[in-house]
mmCIF file of N, CA and C in Angstrom:
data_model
loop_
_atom_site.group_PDB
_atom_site.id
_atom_site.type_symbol
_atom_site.label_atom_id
_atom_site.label_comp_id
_atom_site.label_asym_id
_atom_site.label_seq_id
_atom_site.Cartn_x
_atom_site.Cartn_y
_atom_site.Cartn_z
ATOM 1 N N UNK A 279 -71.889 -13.094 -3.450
ATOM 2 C CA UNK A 279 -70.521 -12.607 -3.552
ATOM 3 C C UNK A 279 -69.636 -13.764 -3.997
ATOM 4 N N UNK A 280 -68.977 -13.453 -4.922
ATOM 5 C CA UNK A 280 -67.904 -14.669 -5.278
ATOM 6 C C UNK A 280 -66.566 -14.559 -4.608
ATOM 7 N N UNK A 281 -65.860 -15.535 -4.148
ATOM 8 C CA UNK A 281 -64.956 -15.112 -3.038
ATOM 9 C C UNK A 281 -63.555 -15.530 -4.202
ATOM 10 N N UNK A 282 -62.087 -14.730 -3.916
ATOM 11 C CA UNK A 282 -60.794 -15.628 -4.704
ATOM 12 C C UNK A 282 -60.208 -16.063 -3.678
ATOM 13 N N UNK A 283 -59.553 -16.879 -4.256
ATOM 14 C CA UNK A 283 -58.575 -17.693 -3.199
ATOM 15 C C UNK A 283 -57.484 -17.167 -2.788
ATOM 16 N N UNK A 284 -57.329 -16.073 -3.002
ATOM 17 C CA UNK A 284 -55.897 -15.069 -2.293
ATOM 18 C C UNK A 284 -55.840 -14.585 -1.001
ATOM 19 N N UNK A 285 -56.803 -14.975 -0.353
ATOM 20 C CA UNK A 285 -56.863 -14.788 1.302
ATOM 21 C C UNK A 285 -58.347 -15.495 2.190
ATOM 22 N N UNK A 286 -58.202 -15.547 2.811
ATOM 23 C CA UNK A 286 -59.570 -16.387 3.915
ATOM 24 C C UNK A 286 -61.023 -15.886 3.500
ATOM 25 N N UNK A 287 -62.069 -16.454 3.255
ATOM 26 C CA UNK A 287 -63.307 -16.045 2.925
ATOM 27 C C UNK A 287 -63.329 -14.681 3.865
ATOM 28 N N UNK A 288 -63.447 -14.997 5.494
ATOM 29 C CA UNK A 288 -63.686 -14.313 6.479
ATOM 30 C C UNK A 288 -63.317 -13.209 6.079
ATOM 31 N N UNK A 289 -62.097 -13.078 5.771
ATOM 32 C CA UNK A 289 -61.028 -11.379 5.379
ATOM 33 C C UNK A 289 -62.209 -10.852 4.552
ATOM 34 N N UNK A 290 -62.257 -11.329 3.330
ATOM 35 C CA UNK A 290 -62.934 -10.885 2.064
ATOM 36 C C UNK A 290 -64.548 -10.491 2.527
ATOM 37 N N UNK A 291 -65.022 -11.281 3.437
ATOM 38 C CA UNK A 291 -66.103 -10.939 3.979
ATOM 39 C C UNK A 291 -66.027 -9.508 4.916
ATOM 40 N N UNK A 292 -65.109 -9.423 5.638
ATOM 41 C CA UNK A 292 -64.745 -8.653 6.869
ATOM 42 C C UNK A 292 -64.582 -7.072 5.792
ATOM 43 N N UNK A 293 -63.651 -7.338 4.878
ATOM 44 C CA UNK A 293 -62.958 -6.239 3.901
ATOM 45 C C UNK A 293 -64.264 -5.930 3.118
ATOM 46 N N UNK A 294 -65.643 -6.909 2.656
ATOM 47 C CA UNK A 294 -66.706 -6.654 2.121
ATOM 48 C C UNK A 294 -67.484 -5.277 3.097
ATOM 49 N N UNK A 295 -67.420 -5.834 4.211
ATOM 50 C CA UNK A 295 -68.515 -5.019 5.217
ATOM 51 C C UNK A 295 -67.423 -3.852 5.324
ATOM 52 N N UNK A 296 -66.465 -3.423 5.567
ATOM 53 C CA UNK A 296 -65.501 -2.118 5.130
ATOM 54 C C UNK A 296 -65.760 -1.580 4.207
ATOM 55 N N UNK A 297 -66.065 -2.098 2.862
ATOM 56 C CA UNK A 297 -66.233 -1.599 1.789
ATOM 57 C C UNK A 297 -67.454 -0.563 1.964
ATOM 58 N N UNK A 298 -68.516 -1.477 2.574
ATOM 59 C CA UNK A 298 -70.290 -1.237 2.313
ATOM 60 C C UNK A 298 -69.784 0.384 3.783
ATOM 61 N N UNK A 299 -68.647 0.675 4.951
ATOM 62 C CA UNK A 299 -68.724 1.532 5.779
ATOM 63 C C UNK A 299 -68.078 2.209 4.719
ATOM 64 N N UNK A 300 -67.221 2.009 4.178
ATOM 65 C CA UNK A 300 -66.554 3.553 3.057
ATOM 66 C C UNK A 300 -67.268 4.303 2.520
ATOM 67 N N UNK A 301 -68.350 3.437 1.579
ATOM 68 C CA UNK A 301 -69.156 4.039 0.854
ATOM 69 C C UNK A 301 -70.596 4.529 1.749
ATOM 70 N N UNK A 302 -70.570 4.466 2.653
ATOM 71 C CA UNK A 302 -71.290 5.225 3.733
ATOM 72 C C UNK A 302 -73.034 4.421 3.390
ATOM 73 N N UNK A 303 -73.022 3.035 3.496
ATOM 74 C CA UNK A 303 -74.163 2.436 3.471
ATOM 75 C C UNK A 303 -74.100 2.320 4.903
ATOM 76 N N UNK A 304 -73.281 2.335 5.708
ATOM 77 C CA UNK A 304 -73.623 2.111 6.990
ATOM 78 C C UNK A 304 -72.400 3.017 7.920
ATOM 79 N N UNK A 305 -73.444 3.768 8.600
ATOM 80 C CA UNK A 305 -72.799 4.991 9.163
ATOM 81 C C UNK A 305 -72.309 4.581 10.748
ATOM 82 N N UNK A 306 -71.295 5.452 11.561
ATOM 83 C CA UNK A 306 -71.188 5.144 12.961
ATOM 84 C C UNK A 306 -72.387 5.109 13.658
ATOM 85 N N UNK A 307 -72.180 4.251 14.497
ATOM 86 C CA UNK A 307 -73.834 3.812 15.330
ATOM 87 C C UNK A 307 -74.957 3.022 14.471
ATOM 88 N N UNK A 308 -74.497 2.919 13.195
ATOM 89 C CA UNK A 308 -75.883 2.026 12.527
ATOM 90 C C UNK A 308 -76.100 0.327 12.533
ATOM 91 N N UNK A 309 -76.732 0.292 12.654
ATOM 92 C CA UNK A 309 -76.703 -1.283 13.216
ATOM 93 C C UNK A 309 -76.035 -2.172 11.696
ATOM 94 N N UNK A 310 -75.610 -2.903 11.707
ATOM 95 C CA UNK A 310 -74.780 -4.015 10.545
ATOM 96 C C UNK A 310 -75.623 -5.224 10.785
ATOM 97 N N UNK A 311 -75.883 -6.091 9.637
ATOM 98 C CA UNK A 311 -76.957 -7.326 9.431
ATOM 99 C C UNK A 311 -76.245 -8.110 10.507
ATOM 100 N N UNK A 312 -76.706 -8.920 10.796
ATOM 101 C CA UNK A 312 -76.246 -9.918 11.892
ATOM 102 C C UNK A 312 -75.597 -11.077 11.266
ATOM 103 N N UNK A 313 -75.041 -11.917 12.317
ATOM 104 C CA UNK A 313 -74.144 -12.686 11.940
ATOM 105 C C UNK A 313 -74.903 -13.470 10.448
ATOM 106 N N UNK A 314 -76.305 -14.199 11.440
ATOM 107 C CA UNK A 314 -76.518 -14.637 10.306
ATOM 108 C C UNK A 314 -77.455 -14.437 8.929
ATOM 109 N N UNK A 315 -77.822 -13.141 9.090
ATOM 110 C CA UNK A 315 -78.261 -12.222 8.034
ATOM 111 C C UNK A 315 -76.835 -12.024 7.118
ATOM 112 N N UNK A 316 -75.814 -12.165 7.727
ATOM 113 C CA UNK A 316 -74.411 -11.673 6.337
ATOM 114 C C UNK A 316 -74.064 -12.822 6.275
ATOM 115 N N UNK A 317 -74.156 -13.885 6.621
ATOM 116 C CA UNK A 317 -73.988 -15.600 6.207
ATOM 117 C C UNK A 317 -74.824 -15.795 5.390
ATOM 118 N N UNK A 318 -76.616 -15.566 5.518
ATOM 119 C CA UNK A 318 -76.871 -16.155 4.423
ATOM 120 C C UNK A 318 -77.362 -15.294 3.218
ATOM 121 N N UNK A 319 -76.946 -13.981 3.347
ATOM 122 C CA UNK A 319 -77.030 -12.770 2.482
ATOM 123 C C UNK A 319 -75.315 -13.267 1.329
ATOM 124 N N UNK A 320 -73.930 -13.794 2.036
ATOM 125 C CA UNK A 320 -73.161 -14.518 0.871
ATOM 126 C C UNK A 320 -73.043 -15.648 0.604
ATOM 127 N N UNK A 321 -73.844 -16.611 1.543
ATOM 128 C CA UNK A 321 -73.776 -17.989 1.236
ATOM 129 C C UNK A 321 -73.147 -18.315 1.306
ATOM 130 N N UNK A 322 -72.626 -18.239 2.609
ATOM 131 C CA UNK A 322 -71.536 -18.703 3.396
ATOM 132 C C UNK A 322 -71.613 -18.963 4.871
ATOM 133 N N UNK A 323 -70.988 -20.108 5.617
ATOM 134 C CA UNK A 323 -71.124 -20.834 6.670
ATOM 135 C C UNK A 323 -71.081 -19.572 8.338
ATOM 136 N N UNK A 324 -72.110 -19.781 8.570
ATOM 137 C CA UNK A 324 -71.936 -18.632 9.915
ATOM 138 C C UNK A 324 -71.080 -18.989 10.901
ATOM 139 N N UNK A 325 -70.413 -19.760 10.434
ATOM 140 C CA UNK A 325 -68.870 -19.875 11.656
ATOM 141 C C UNK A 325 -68.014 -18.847 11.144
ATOM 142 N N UNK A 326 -68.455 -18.793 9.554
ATOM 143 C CA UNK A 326 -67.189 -18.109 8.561
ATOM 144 C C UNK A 326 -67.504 -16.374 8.864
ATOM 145 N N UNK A 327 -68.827 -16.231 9.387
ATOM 146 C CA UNK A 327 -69.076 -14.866 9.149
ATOM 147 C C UNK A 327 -69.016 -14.562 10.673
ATOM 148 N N UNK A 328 -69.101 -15.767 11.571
ATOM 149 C CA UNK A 328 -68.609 -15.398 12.748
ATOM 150 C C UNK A 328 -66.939 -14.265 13.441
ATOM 151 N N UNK A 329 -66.157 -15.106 12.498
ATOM 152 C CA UNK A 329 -64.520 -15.535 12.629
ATOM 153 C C UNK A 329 -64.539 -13.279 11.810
ATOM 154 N N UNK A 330 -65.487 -13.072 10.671
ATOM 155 C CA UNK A 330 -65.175 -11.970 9.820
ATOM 156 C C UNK A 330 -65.805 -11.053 11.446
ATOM 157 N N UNK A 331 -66.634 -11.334 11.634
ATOM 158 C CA UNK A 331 -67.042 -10.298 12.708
ATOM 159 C C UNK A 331 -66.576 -9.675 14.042
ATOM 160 N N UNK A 332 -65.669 -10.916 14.314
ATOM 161 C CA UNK A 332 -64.766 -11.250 15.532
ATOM 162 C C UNK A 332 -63.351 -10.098 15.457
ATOM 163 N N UNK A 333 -63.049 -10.428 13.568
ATOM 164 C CA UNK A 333 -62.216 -9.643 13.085
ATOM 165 C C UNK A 333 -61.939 -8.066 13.420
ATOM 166 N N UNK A 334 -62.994 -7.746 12.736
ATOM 167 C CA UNK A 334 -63.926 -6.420 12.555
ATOM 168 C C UNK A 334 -63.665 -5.418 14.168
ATOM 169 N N UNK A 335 -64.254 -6.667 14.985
ATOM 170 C CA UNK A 335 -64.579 -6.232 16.204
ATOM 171 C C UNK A 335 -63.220 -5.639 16.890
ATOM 172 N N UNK A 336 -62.157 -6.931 16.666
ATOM 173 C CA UNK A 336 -61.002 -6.544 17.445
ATOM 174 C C UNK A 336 -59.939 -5.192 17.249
ATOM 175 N N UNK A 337 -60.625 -4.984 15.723
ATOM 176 C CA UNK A 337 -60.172 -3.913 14.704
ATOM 177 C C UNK A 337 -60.834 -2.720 15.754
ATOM 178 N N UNK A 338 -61.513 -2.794 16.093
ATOM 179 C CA UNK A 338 -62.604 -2.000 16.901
ATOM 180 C C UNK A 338 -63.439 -0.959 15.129
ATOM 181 N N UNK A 339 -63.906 -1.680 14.245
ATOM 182 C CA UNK A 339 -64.834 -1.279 13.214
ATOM 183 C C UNK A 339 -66.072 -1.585 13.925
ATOM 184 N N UNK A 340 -66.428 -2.750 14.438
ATOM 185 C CA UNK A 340 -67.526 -2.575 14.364
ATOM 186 C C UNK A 340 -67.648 -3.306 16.416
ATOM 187 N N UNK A 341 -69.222 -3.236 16.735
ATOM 188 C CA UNK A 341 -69.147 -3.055 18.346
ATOM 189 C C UNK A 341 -70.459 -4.074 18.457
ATOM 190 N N UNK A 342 -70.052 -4.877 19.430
ATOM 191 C CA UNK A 342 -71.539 -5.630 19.854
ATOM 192 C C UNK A 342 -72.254 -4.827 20.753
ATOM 193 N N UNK A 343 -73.450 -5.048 20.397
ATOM 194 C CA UNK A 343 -74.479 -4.404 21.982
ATOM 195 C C UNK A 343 -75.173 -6.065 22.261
ATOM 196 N N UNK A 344 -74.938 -6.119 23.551
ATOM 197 C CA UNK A 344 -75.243 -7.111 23.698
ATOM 198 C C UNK A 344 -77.146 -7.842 23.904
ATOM 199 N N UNK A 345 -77.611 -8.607 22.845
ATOM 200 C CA UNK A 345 -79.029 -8.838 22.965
ATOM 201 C C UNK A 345 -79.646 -8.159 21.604
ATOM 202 N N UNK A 346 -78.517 -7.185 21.010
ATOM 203 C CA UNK A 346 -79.080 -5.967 19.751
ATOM 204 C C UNK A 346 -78.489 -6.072 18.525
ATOM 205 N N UNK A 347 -76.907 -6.556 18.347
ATOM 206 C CA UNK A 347 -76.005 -6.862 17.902
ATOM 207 C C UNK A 347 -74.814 -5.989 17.216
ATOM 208 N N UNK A 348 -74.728 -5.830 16.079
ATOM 209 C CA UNK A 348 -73.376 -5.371 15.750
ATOM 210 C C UNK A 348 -73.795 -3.883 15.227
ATOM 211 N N UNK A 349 -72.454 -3.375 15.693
ATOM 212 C CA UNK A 349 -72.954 -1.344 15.019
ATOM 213 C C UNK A 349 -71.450 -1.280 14.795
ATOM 214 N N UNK A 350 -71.782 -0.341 13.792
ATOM 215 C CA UNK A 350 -70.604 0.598 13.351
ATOM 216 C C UNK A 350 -70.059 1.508 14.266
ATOM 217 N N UNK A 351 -68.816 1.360 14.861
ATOM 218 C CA UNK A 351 -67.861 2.168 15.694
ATOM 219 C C UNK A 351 -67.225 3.463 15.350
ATOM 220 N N UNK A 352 -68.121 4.584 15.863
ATOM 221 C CA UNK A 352 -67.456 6.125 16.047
ATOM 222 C C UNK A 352 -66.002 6.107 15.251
ATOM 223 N N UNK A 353 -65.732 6.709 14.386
ATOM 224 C CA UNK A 353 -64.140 6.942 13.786
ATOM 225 C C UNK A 353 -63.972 5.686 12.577
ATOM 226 N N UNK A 354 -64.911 4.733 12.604
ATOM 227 C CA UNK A 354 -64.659 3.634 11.873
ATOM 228 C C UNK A 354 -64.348 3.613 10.301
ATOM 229 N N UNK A 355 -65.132 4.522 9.795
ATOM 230 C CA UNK A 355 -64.827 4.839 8.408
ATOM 231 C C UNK A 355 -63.504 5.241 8.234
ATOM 232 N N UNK A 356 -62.681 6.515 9.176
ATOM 233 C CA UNK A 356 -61.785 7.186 9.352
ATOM 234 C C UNK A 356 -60.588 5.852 9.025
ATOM 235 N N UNK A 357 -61.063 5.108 10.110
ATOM 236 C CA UNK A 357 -60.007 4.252 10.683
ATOM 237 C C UNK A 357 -59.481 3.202 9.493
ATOM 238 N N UNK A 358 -60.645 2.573 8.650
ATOM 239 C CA UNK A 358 -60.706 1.954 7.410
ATOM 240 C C UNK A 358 -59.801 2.581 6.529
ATOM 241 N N UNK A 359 -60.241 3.821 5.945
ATOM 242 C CA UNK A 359 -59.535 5.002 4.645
ATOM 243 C C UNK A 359 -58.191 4.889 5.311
ATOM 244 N N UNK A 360 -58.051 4.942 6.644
ATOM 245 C CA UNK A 360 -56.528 5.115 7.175
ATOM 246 C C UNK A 360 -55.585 3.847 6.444
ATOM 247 N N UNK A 361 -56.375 2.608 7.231
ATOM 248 C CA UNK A 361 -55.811 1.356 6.905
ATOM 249 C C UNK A 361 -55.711 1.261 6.063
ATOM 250 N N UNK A 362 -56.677 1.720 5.148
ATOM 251 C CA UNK A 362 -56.611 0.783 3.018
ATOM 252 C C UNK A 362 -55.890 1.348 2.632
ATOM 253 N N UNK A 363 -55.718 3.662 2.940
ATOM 254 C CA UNK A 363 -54.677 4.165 2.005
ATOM 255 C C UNK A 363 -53.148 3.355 2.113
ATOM 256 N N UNK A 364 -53.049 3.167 3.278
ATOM 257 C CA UNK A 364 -51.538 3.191 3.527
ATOM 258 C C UNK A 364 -50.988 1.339 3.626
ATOM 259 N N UNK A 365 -51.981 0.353 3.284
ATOM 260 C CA UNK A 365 -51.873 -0.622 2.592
ATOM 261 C C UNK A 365 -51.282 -0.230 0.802
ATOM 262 N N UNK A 366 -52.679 0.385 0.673
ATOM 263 C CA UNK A 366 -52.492 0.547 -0.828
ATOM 264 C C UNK A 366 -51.248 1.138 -1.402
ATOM 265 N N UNK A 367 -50.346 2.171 -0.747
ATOM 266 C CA UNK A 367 -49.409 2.767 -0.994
ATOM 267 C C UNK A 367 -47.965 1.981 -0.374
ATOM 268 N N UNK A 368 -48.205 0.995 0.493
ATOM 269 C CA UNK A 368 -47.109 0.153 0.444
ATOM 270 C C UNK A 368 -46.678 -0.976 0.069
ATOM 271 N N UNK A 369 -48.186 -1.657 -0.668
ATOM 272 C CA UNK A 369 -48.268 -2.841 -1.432
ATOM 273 C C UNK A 369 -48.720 -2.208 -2.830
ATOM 274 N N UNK A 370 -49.993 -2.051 -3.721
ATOM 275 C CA UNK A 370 -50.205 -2.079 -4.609
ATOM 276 C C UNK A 370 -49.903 -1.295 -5.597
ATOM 277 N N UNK A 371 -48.974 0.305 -5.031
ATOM 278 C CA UNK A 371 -48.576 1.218 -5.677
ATOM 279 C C UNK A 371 -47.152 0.993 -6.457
ATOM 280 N N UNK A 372 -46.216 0.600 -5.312
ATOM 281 C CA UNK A 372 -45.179 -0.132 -5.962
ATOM 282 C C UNK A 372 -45.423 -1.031 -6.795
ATOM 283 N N UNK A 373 -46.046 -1.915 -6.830
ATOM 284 C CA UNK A 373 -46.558 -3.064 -8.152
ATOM 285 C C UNK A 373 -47.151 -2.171 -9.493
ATOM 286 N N UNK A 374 -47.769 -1.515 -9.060
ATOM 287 C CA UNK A 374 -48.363 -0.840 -10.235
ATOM 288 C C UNK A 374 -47.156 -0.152 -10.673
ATOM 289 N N UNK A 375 -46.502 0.493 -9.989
ATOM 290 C CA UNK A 375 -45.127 1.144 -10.903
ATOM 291 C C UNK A 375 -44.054 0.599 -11.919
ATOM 292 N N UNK A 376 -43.749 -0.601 -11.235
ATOM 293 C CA UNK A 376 -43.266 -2.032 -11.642
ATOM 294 C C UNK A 376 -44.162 -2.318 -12.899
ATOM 295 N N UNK A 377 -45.218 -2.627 -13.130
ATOM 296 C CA UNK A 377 -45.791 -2.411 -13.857
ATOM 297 C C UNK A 377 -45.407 -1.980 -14.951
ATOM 298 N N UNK A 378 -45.438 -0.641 -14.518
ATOM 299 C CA UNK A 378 -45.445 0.683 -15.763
ATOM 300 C C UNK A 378 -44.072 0.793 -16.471
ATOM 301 N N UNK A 379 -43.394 0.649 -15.725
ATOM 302 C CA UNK A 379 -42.033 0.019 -16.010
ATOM 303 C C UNK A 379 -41.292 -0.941 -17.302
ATOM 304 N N UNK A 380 -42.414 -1.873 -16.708
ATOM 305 C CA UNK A 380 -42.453 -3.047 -17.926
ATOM 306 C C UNK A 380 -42.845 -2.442 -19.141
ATOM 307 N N UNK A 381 -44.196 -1.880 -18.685
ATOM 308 C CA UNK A 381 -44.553 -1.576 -20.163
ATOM 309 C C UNK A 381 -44.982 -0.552 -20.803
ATOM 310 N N UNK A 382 -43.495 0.442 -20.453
ATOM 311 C CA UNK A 382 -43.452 1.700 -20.839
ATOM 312 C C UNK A 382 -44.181 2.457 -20.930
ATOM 313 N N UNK A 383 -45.043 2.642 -19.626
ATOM 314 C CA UNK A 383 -46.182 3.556 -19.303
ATOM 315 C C UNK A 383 -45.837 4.559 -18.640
ATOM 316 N N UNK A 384 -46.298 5.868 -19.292
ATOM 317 C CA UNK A 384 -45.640 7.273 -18.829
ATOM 318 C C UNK A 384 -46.366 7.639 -17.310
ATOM 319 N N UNK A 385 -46.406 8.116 -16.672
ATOM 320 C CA UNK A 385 -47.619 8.841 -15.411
ATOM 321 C C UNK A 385 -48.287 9.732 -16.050
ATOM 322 N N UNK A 386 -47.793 10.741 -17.684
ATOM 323 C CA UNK A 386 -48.814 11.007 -18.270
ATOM 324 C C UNK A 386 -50.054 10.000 -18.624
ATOM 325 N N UNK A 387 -50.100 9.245 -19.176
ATOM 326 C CA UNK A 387 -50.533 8.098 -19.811
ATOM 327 C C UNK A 387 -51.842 8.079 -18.615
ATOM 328 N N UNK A 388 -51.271 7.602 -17.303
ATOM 329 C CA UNK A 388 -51.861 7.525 -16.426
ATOM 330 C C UNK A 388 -53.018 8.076 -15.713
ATOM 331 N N UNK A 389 -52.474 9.442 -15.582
ATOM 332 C CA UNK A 389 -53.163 10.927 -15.406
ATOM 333 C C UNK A 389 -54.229 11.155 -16.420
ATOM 334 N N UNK A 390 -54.337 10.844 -17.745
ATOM 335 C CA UNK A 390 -55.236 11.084 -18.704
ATOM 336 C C UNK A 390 -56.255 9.859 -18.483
ATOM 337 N N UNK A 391 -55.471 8.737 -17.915
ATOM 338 C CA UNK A 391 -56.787 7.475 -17.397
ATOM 339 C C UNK A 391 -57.802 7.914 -16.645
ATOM 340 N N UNK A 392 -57.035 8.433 -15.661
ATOM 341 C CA UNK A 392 -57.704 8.877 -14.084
ATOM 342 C C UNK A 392 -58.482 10.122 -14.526
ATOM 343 N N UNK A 393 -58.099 11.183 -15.171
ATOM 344 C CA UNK A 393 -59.465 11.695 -15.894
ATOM 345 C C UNK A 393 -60.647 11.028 -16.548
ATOM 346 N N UNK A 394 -60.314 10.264 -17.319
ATOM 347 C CA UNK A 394 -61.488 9.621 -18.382
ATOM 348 C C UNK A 394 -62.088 8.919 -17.461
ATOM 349 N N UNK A 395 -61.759 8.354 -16.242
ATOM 350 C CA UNK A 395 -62.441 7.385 -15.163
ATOM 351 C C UNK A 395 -62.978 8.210 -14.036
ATOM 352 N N UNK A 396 -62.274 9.465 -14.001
ATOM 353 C CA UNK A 396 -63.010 10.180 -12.711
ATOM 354 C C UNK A 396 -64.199 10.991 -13.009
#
């Protein structure tokens, strides 16, 4: 995984393993690689994938069993789609409009994207 510098590895790691519950690679109750199975699966320092898991956890996404390790938490997907839509619609939607703005992009324009891509 290549990481950018616009926020903490950990996040990007933490927001990685969200990604992999959206797309339903890992369902409520399924066990998640361990600390250091997702350290050295991105090649990255297991303090760093510690700090992403810790994250996760407090989020209540994901759950230790203790001796077994990390699982995906009942509602967790739910809880994710909750968080990202309503990020996405109070940060990246306005920018994108702004955007369009600039450069005289219709929401037709748009709408005919989101076909050709969906």
């Amino acid at each position: 995984m290549s990481f950018t510098n616009d926020k903490p590895i950990y996040i990007q790691m933490a927001d990685r393993l969200c990604d992999e519950i959206l797309s339903g690679k890992y369902k409520a109750d399924d066990r998640v690689p361990s600390v250091r199975e997702y350290a050295v699966l991105l090649e990255v320092n297991t303090n760093t994938a510690v700090k992403a898991y810790e994250q996760l956890a407090r989020e209540e996404i994901i759950y230790n069993k203790r001796g077994l390790g990390y699982f995906v938490t009942k509602g967790a997907k739910e809880k994710v789609l909750k968080k990202r839509k309503k990020l996405f619609m109070k940060e990246k939607l306005p920018e994108m409009f702004r955007h369009m703005r600039l450069l005289g992009i219709d929401i037709s324009e748009v709408e005919e994207a989101w076909r050709q891509h969906h």
